[in-house]
Amino acid sequence: MRTSTIIAVVVVAIIVIAALAYLVSQASKPSPAATTTSATPTTTPTATSVPTTTTAQAGPTLTIGVTDKVTELDPAMAYDFFTWEIFYNTMSGLVMYKPGTTELIPALATSWEVKDNGTVWIFHLRHDAKFCDGTPVTAQNVVWSIERVMRINGDPAWLVTYFVKNVTALDNYTVMFVLKRPVAYFLALLATPPYFPVSPKYNPTQVDPDQTAGGAGPYCISKFVRDQVIILTANPYWYGPQPYYKTVIIRFYSDSSALRLALQSGEIDIAWRTLSPPDLQALRASGKYEVIEIPSMFIRYMVINTRMINNTLVREALAAAVCRSQIINVVFNGTMSPLYTMIPSGMWGAVPVFKQLYGDCNTTLAQQLLQKAGYSANNKLVIDLWYTPSHYGSTEQDIAALLKQQLEATGMIQVNIRSAEWSTYTDYARKGVMEVYLLGWYPDYLDPDDYMVPFFRTGANSWLGNGYSNPTVDALLDKASVLVNQTQRAQIYAEVQYIIAREAPIVPLFQGKLFIVAKPGIKIVVDPTMILRYWLISYSGQSS
C-alpha cells in the first residue's frame, strides 16, 4: 500500500473486525503499550471460533494526533496507509488479523470452504452484522461493494481484478468467489479494504471521496473536516466486543513540531505518524510518555518515470549515486536501515541486488554510466525531484535536499527540487507527470508478492504512474503467485529483483521503524500489519 503513495502493491493484507478487545471496566484513563512481533501468515481455509459480542463500560474520549492526510474515504480509490487505517476502524472484512499476530481469523465470515483446486472460495456470513444506520450486512452487500471496486477501477482495484473472475451471492448470507487462478494468499487479500462491504449510501459508479457512511466496523464516522479532524463514535450495531473508548478524535497537524506540542500541552493522548527524530528524542528524554517502537515492513523508495527518463544507463546512474547511509545517519540519527531491494529485510525472498550491482554512495560508477549515456560537466542531465512535505513527516524535505546533493556530486546532474501536498502529489503520480519522486509503502498483505506486483506488474502498478512494463517480469510474477512452494517462489522473486535492479524504475532507499508516543497508562496492541486498531486501545488506570 502506498504509504506512501503507492499505496499500489499487490496482494495480501490486513483488516478489520475484532476478536479481542481490551476491556476495562474501571473508568478514567488509558495503559502502557504492548508490542507484538510478527509470525507466519496463515492461509488455511479453515475457520476458527468467532468473537462473541460483549459490552464494556463507556470509557473517556481518546484523541490521536497525526501529520498524515486522508485521501478519499472510499476503498474503491484510496490506496494509502492512513486512509486504510480509518477503513480498518470503520469497516469490516470477511476475515481479519487476530490482534497482535498475522493469523487470519473469521470476521464477517464465520466459516469458508475451498473447491476446484483453490479457484472457488465459498464464505458463510454471520447474521448479526450491521452498518452504522442499522442496515443488515448481506451477501448482496458484499457482492455489490466488490463489483463497485471493479467497476470504478481505482488505484487499489488490482487487488481484486488481478485475482477475482467473479463474485456472486448464493443466498443472503453466502458469497462465492471464482478466481482466475489459485492464489495461496487469497485470505490475506480478503483482509484488505477493497474487499470490505460498504454502505449502500456510496455512489455505485463513481468515487465518493467524502462519504462518511463507512461500513460495518467498530466505529462510525460522525464528523469529517478534511485536513482538520475526524471524529469516530462507537457503532451501536457492532457485532464484536464494544470499544473501551466510545469516541475517538483524530486531529491533523502540519508538522512534527506541532504534533509534539499538542501532546505536551495535553491536546492529544497519542502522537502517531509521524514524529521527527529530534522531537521523538525530546519526548523520550522527558520521561513523561510511553514510547513504543514498532519493527516494521515499511519501506521508502525513489520512483523514476521511465517515460521521461527512458535511458536505462541514466536510471542506473541515479541508483549508483544514492547514498543511503548518509540519509539514515544525517536525517534519521541512525534509526532506519538501508534498503537494497524492494522486499524488506527480514521477509523471505529478499535479495540485496542494488548493493550487489551498485554498492552505496558510488559516485564514480554513476559518473561512468552518465558518460556512457552522453552526459558531462558541460552537458548535464537536468531532472526534477519531487517530495510531499507532510505525509511522511517533516524529514522529507531533508531527504530531498540530501538526494540533490548526492546526485549533483557526480558533476553531471542538475536537480530541481519540487513539492506538492499529498492529495495533489498522489494525483500527479497517477497521471505520470512527475519525473523522479519519493514514496513509501506499507504492506497490503504480508507476502513478498505485495512488494513486487503493485510496483512491477503491468496494470497493477498503474497507481505508481512511472510507466514501467516488462512482459518477462509479468510472466514471472504471475507464475510465482500460483505456487505454494516457498523455495520455488523465492527463486522467481530473486530473478525478478535482478531484472528490476538492472532496469531501475525504482530505487529502494531505506526501511523504517514506526514509533507511537502516548500518555502513561494507555494500552495499545501493536500489530505486525502496523495498523493501529482504535477499538483495542484501553487504559490500565495506573501510571507507569
XYZ file of C-alpha atoms in Angstrom:
544
model
C 0.000 0.000 0.000
C 1.468 3.100 -0.904
C 2.144 4.900 2.270
C 3.079 6.452 0.868
C 1.537 6.710 -2.391
C 1.884 3.718 -3.704
C -0.296 2.517 -1.948
C -0.109 0.052 -5.271
C 1.273 -3.055 -4.385
C -0.103 -6.327 -4.699
C -1.683 -8.543 -2.655
C -2.434 -9.958 0.677
C -3.260 -7.770 3.509
C -4.949 -6.625 6.573
C -8.093 -5.944 8.281
C -10.841 -5.089 10.431
C -13.075 -6.633 12.942
C -12.240 -7.719 16.254
C -11.730 -10.779 18.134
C -10.169 -9.377 21.219
C -10.833 -6.114 22.899
C -9.044 -4.992 25.896
C -11.986 -4.053 28.063
C -11.526 -2.134 31.220
C -14.478 -1.543 33.494
C -12.703 0.978 35.658
C -13.202 4.310 34.016
C -10.835 7.170 33.852
C -7.935 6.866 31.612
C -5.813 4.616 29.352
C -2.357 1.964 29.853
C 1.224 1.210 28.750
C 1.609 -0.314 25.425
C 2.381 -3.807 24.309
C 4.339 -4.513 21.166
C 3.937 -7.742 19.269
C 6.185 -9.424 16.756
C 5.076 -10.952 13.501
C 4.504 -14.590 12.749
C 3.998 -16.548 9.557
C 0.787 -15.602 7.762
C -1.933 -18.213 7.904
C -3.903 -19.017 4.772
C -5.511 -22.244 5.908
C -9.119 -22.278 4.681
C -10.453 -23.442 7.995
C -12.382 -21.158 10.289
C -11.612 -20.649 13.948
C -14.043 -19.507 16.583
C -15.903 -16.244 16.025
C -15.620 -13.439 18.580
C -18.671 -13.195 20.796
C -20.450 -9.937 21.463
C -19.710 -8.328 24.817
C -20.204 -4.909 26.270
C -17.946 -2.621 28.232
C -18.380 0.434 30.373
C -18.029 3.588 28.325
C -14.537 4.964 28.562
C -13.329 8.512 28.054
C -12.643 10.087 24.706
C -9.300 9.248 23.094
C -7.561 11.864 20.949
C -4.892 10.838 18.438
C -2.663 13.263 16.553
C -1.105 12.649 13.130
C 0.720 14.600 10.441
C -0.894 12.338 7.866
C -3.737 13.130 5.480
C -6.860 11.332 4.312
C -7.088 10.932 0.546
C -10.525 9.529 -0.338
C -12.882 7.970 2.222
C -13.680 5.362 -0.409
C -11.957 1.950 -0.557
C -12.563 1.914 -4.298
C -9.911 4.629 -4.717
C -7.868 5.227 -1.543
C -4.556 3.409 -1.533
C -2.545 4.933 1.293
C -1.676 3.759 4.765
C -3.527 6.235 6.949
C -6.781 6.246 4.991
C -6.718 2.456 5.157
C -6.267 2.740 8.924
C -9.547 4.673 9.038
C -11.182 1.913 6.964
C -9.910 -0.780 9.337
C -11.631 1.037 12.186
C -14.899 1.903 10.427
C -15.376 -1.128 8.170
C -15.065 -4.876 8.411
C -13.928 -7.626 6.068
C -14.804 -11.277 5.752
C -11.654 -12.137 7.690
C -9.324 -10.139 9.915
C -5.954 -10.485 11.613
C -6.027 -11.769 15.156
C -4.792 -8.840 17.283
C -1.026 -8.779 17.651
C -0.457 -11.588 15.163
C -0.505 -12.423 11.447
C -3.081 -15.172 11.964
C -6.244 -14.662 9.899
C -9.492 -15.363 11.744
C -13.224 -15.027 10.950
C -14.828 -11.589 10.917
C -17.950 -11.069 8.781
C -17.489 -14.644 7.609
C -17.971 -17.386 10.193
C -16.544 -20.160 8.017
C -15.412 -20.916 4.475
C -14.608 -23.744 2.121
C -12.296 -24.069 -0.862
C -13.131 -26.037 -4.002
C -11.936 -26.738 -7.549
C -8.223 -26.759 -6.727
C -8.345 -23.417 -4.978
C -10.216 -21.455 -7.644
C -13.580 -21.396 -5.828
C -13.980 -19.975 -2.322
C -17.344 -20.009 -0.536
C -17.874 -17.881 2.577
C -20.721 -18.147 5.077
C -21.556 -14.819 6.706
C -22.665 -14.036 10.218
C -26.280 -12.831 10.544
C -25.815 -10.064 13.126
C -23.543 -7.612 11.294
C -24.998 -4.175 10.534
C -23.918 -0.890 9.031
C -23.956 2.242 11.185
C -27.570 3.031 10.261
C -28.735 -0.431 11.326
C -28.982 -1.895 7.804
C -28.053 -5.605 7.897
C -24.933 -6.713 6.017
C -25.860 -9.399 3.483
C -24.100 -11.342 0.771
C -25.632 -8.951 -1.735
C -23.859 -6.030 0.012
C -20.550 -7.859 -0.227
C -21.021 -8.568 -3.930
C -22.215 -5.025 -4.684
C -19.229 -3.467 -2.910
C -16.627 -5.659 -4.613
C -18.192 -5.223 -8.045
C -18.238 -1.471 -7.376
C -14.453 -1.563 -6.787
C -14.004 -3.490 -10.031
C -16.274 -1.102 -11.934
C -14.652 2.123 -10.672
C -11.199 0.578 -11.232
C -9.357 2.952 -8.919
C -5.824 2.649 -7.551
C -6.352 -0.455 -5.335
C -8.712 -2.249 -7.746
C -5.940 -4.560 -8.900
C -6.108 -6.302 -5.522
C -9.474 -7.587 -6.746
C -9.336 -7.573 -10.542
C -5.934 -9.269 -10.762
C -7.279 -12.306 -8.891
C -11.085 -12.452 -8.965
C -13.005 -13.606 -12.034
C -16.421 -13.039 -10.469
C -18.216 -12.892 -7.137
C -21.835 -13.948 -6.538
C -24.350 -14.232 -3.703
C -25.590 -17.816 -3.415
C -28.159 -16.654 -0.850
C -28.479 -13.784 1.642
C -25.561 -14.997 3.747
C -23.347 -16.988 1.355
C -20.778 -15.459 -1.012
C -18.853 -17.322 -3.712
C -15.630 -16.099 -5.308
C -14.372 -17.633 -8.540
C -10.692 -16.846 -9.015
C -8.785 -16.519 -12.257
C -6.196 -18.920 -10.858
C -5.383 -20.457 -7.474
C -3.945 -17.932 -5.017
C -2.351 -19.281 -1.850
C -2.747 -15.972 -0.006
C -6.340 -15.185 -1.016
C -7.460 -14.893 2.623
C -4.880 -12.163 3.125
C -6.273 -10.313 0.138
C -9.745 -10.512 1.665
C -8.394 -8.681 4.701
C -7.762 -5.543 2.616
C -10.255 -2.648 2.238
C -11.145 -3.196 -1.457
C -12.956 -6.339 -0.289
C -14.826 -4.655 2.576
C -18.597 -4.232 2.175
C -19.533 -0.542 2.253
C -22.842 1.154 2.994
C -25.333 1.284 0.097
C -25.123 5.078 0.509
C -21.886 5.067 -1.509
C -22.173 6.218 -5.119
C -22.447 2.978 -7.144
C -20.494 4.181 -10.190
C -18.183 6.978 -9.053
C -15.593 7.615 -6.370
C -17.244 9.059 -3.252
C -14.270 10.838 -1.613
C -16.042 12.467 1.349
C -18.586 9.749 2.080
C -18.836 9.095 5.828
C -21.327 6.197 5.767
C -18.443 3.722 6.101
C -19.031 0.024 6.590
C -19.821 -2.425 9.374
C -16.864 -1.733 11.637
C -16.494 -0.947 15.333
C -16.732 2.809 14.753
C -18.870 5.196 12.705
C -17.643 8.485 11.252
C -19.667 11.199 12.943
C -17.647 14.164 11.657
C -15.044 14.710 8.947
C -13.406 18.055 8.226
C -10.672 17.439 5.688
C -7.139 18.044 6.993
C -8.527 19.109 10.378
C -10.384 16.397 12.263
C -12.178 13.064 12.090
C -14.474 12.074 14.944
C -15.405 8.414 15.343
C -18.144 7.114 17.621
C -18.741 3.508 18.606
C -21.052 1.635 16.229
C -24.061 0.567 18.348
C -24.607 -2.357 15.964
C -21.017 -3.633 16.036
C -21.058 -7.411 16.440
C -17.719 -7.583 18.235
C -16.631 -6.531 21.715
C -17.515 -2.905 22.372
C -14.541 -0.492 22.358
C -13.297 0.922 25.628
C -13.215 4.373 24.031
C -16.644 5.287 22.762
C -15.289 8.342 20.961
C -12.006 8.655 19.099
C -10.895 12.019 17.753
C -8.135 12.163 15.140
C -6.556 15.593 14.759
C -4.321 16.535 11.837
C -1.175 18.623 12.313
C 1.023 20.434 9.828
C 4.332 19.021 11.019
C 6.184 17.079 13.705
C 6.772 20.110 15.943
C 3.055 20.888 16.065
C 2.328 17.234 16.829
C 4.851 17.173 19.688
C 3.493 20.398 21.183
C -0.065 19.020 21.009
C 0.997 16.015 23.082
C 2.919 18.120 25.588
C 0.001 20.539 26.022
C -2.458 17.698 26.612
C -4.426 18.364 23.438
C -3.887 14.758 22.312
C -3.321 11.452 24.116
C -1.309 9.699 21.409
C 1.164 11.054 18.851
C 1.133 8.704 15.877
C 2.619 9.094 12.404
C 4.951 10.934 12.202
C 7.341 12.480 14.728
C 10.789 13.603 13.569
C 13.843 12.012 15.254
C 14.614 15.176 17.314
C 11.009 15.506 18.513
C 10.863 11.804 19.311
C 14.105 12.017 21.264
C 12.870 15.037 23.213
C 9.677 13.262 24.246
C 11.589 10.112 25.174
C 14.110 12.073 27.244
C 11.366 13.817 29.203
C 10.370 10.523 30.826
C 6.710 11.572 30.782
C 5.463 9.349 27.967
C 5.352 5.774 26.780
C 7.445 5.383 23.599
C 6.571 2.267 21.629
C 8.904 1.128 18.869
C 7.341 -0.919 16.084
C 9.672 -3.000 13.884
C 8.066 -2.625 10.515
C 7.956 -3.689 6.897
C 7.559 -0.034 5.948
C 9.884 0.935 3.089
C 10.893 4.155 1.314
C 11.989 4.413 -2.286
C 12.638 6.775 -5.179
C 10.469 6.328 -8.269
C 11.869 7.117 -11.721
C 9.413 7.870 -14.501
C 10.556 5.560 -17.310
C 8.647 7.583 -19.902
C 10.576 10.744 -19.030
C 13.895 9.008 -18.320
C 13.872 6.186 -20.853
C 17.627 5.602 -20.913
C 18.453 2.687 -18.625
C 22.026 3.938 -18.176
C 20.702 7.157 -16.644
C 18.410 5.317 -14.239
C 21.327 3.065 -13.216
C 23.447 6.158 -12.614
C 20.819 7.591 -10.280
C 20.740 4.276 -8.405
C 24.535 4.253 -8.036
C 24.766 7.879 -6.837
C 22.314 7.429 -3.945
C 23.984 7.376 -0.514
C 21.614 5.589 1.865
C 23.981 5.625 4.834
C 24.209 9.410 4.743
C 20.415 9.803 4.658
C 19.980 7.400 7.574
C 22.658 8.999 9.758
C 22.045 12.669 8.959
C 18.256 12.739 8.709
C 17.202 9.886 10.999
C 20.010 9.671 13.561
C 20.640 6.057 12.590
C 17.095 4.872 13.383
C 16.433 3.496 9.869
C 18.102 0.682 7.931
C 19.423 0.770 4.350
C 17.249 -0.963 1.766
C 18.798 -2.597 -1.299
C 15.745 -4.258 -2.792
C 12.008 -3.639 -2.657
C 11.341 -6.692 -0.477
C 12.149 -5.577 3.073
C 14.909 -7.146 5.098
C 13.528 -9.851 7.373
C 10.980 -11.094 4.847
C 11.748 -14.275 2.958
C 12.737 -13.789 -0.676
C 14.702 -10.547 -0.200
C 17.977 -10.284 -2.167
C 20.096 -7.082 -1.761
C 20.520 -6.704 -5.526
C 21.105 -2.941 -5.603
C 24.013 -3.314 -3.193
C 25.470 -6.122 -5.289
C 25.195 -4.159 -8.548
C 25.790 -0.562 -7.449
C 27.021 -0.511 -3.862
C 26.178 2.646 -1.902
C 27.360 6.215 -2.474
C 29.076 5.051 -5.674
C 29.675 8.408 -7.353
C 32.422 7.000 -9.583
C 30.152 4.353 -11.097
C 27.406 6.955 -11.550
C 29.822 9.194 -13.483
C 30.861 6.314 -15.726
C 27.247 5.447 -16.519
C 26.351 9.076 -17.208
C 29.311 9.426 -19.575
C 28.124 6.356 -21.491
C 24.702 7.995 -21.730
C 26.277 11.105 -23.274
C 26.363 13.476 -20.291
C 29.278 15.506 -18.962
C 30.088 18.509 -16.799
C 29.282 20.688 -19.798
C 26.162 18.752 -20.777
C 24.361 17.995 -17.548
C 21.329 15.837 -17.012
C 18.583 18.087 -15.589
C 15.880 16.401 -13.510
C 13.002 17.400 -11.235
C 12.981 15.636 -7.856
C 9.599 15.709 -6.111
C 8.628 15.207 -2.479
C 5.495 15.776 -0.382
C 6.094 17.931 2.724
C 3.867 16.458 5.447
C 2.591 12.967 4.590
C 5.849 11.234 5.563
C 6.816 13.780 8.179
C 8.929 16.904 8.281
C 12.102 14.980 7.406
C 11.029 14.656 3.780
C 12.492 17.995 2.748
C 15.815 16.963 4.296
C 15.803 13.679 2.363
C 15.175 15.523 -0.888
C 17.957 18.028 -0.146
C 20.471 15.251 0.558
C 19.492 13.347 -2.579
C 20.003 16.517 -4.601
C 23.454 16.884 -3.052
C 24.341 13.240 -3.744
C 23.191 13.294 -7.368
C 24.862 16.624 -8.093
C 28.126 15.293 -6.591
C 28.599 13.495 -9.919
C 29.180 16.878 -11.533
C 26.900 15.803 -14.359
C 23.421 16.213 -12.884
C 21.400 19.299 -12.013
C 18.473 18.645 -9.657
C 15.480 20.936 -9.275
C 13.503 20.174 -6.105
C 9.742 20.473 -6.288
C 6.962 19.598 -3.853
C 3.192 19.166 -3.601
C 0.765 18.354 -0.796
C -0.328 14.723 -0.541
C -3.647 14.814 -2.417
C -2.089 16.710 -5.312
C 1.025 14.547 -5.144
C -0.921 11.295 -5.493
C -2.873 12.773 -8.378
C 0.359 13.778 -10.111
C 1.703 10.250 -9.586
C -1.382 8.633 -11.128
C -1.114 10.944 -14.133
C 2.599 10.274 -14.582
C 3.608 13.944 -14.591
C 6.482 13.738 -12.076
C 9.972 12.775 -13.214
C 11.672 11.474 -10.056
C 9.694 11.285 -6.831
C 9.773 9.912 -3.290
C 7.200 7.448 -1.989
C 6.724 4.937 0.793
C 4.968 1.621 1.166
C 3.163 -0.226 3.921
C 2.180 -3.802 3.120
C -1.311 -4.647 1.928
C -0.613 -8.211 2.965
C 2.471 -9.789 4.475
C 3.985 -11.574 1.489
C 6.827 -10.734 -0.962
C 4.193 -10.588 -3.689
C 2.926 -7.345 -2.143
C 6.337 -5.743 -2.662
C 6.634 -6.943 -6.251
C 3.281 -6.974 -8.059
C 1.999 -3.491 -7.074
C 5.211 -1.942 -8.391
C 6.286 -4.020 -11.344
C 3.314 -5.992 -12.717
C 1.845 -4.204 -15.734
C -1.580 -2.824 -14.818
C -1.254 -3.464 -11.091
C 1.319 -0.659 -10.946
C -0.818 1.951 -12.729
C -1.222 3.899 -9.485
C 2.538 4.441 -9.448
C 2.488 6.345 -12.714
C 6.073 5.655 -13.821
C 5.120 3.698 -16.947
C 7.200 0.620 -16.172
C 6.248 -2.575 -18.007
C 8.200 -5.742 -18.770
C 6.454 -8.876 -20.174
C 9.147 -11.142 -18.707
C 8.605 -9.711 -15.238
C 4.832 -10.042 -15.685
C 5.122 -13.735 -16.575
C 7.446 -14.452 -13.655
C 5.201 -12.700 -11.134
C 2.123 -14.495 -12.458
C 3.938 -17.811 -12.084
C 5.024 -17.047 -8.512
C 1.500 -16.089 -7.423
C 0.096 -19.586 -8.019
C 2.950 -21.588 -6.497
C 2.661 -22.938 -2.975
C 6.305 -23.987 -2.544
C 8.120 -21.100 -0.844
C 11.552 -22.080 -2.160
C 10.316 -22.040 -5.751
C 8.617 -18.692 -5.220
C 11.802 -17.245 -3.682
C 13.821 -18.291 -6.731
C 11.391 -16.485 -9.024
C 11.384 -13.351 -6.872
C 15.198 -13.366 -6.913
C 15.172 -13.413 -10.730
C 12.682 -10.536 -10.795
C 14.751 -8.492 -8.339
C 17.839 -8.744 -10.555
C 15.848 -7.616 -13.592
C 14.451 -4.672 -11.643
C 17.878 -3.651 -10.368
C 19.216 -3.601 -13.932
C 16.295 -1.568 -15.266
C 15.981 0.655 -12.174
C 12.424 2.003 -12.500
C 12.509 2.330 -8.699
C 15.466 2.780 -6.355
C 14.956 1.399 -2.809
C 16.257 3.756 -0.124
C 15.635 2.653 3.449
C 13.469 0.543 5.706
C 11.771 2.308 8.561
C 10.672 1.890 12.116
C 7.463 3.356 13.452
C 7.015 4.974 16.852
C 3.958 5.683 18.959
C 4.234 8.129 21.844
C 1.402 8.002 24.358
C 0.424 9.303 27.765
C 1.190 6.864 30.589
C -1.437 4.191 31.166
C -2.654 3.858 27.589
C -2.607 0.247 26.477
C -2.054 -0.377 22.771
C -1.925 -3.613 20.814
C 0.626 -3.187 18.030
C 0.011 -5.398 15.019
C 2.680 -6.682 12.613
C 0.444 -5.083 9.968
C 1.325 -1.687 11.517
C -2.327 -0.653 11.570
C -3.482 0.974 14.803
C -6.844 -0.528 15.717
C -8.521 2.027 17.923
C -11.146 -0.311 19.339
C -8.410 -2.378 21.001
C -6.926 0.597 22.855
C -7.741 0.784 26.552
C -6.498 2.260 29.813
C -4.961 0.450 32.770
C -5.726 3.057 35.379
C -2.116 3.040 36.509
C 0.691 5.413 35.758
C 3.945 3.936 34.568
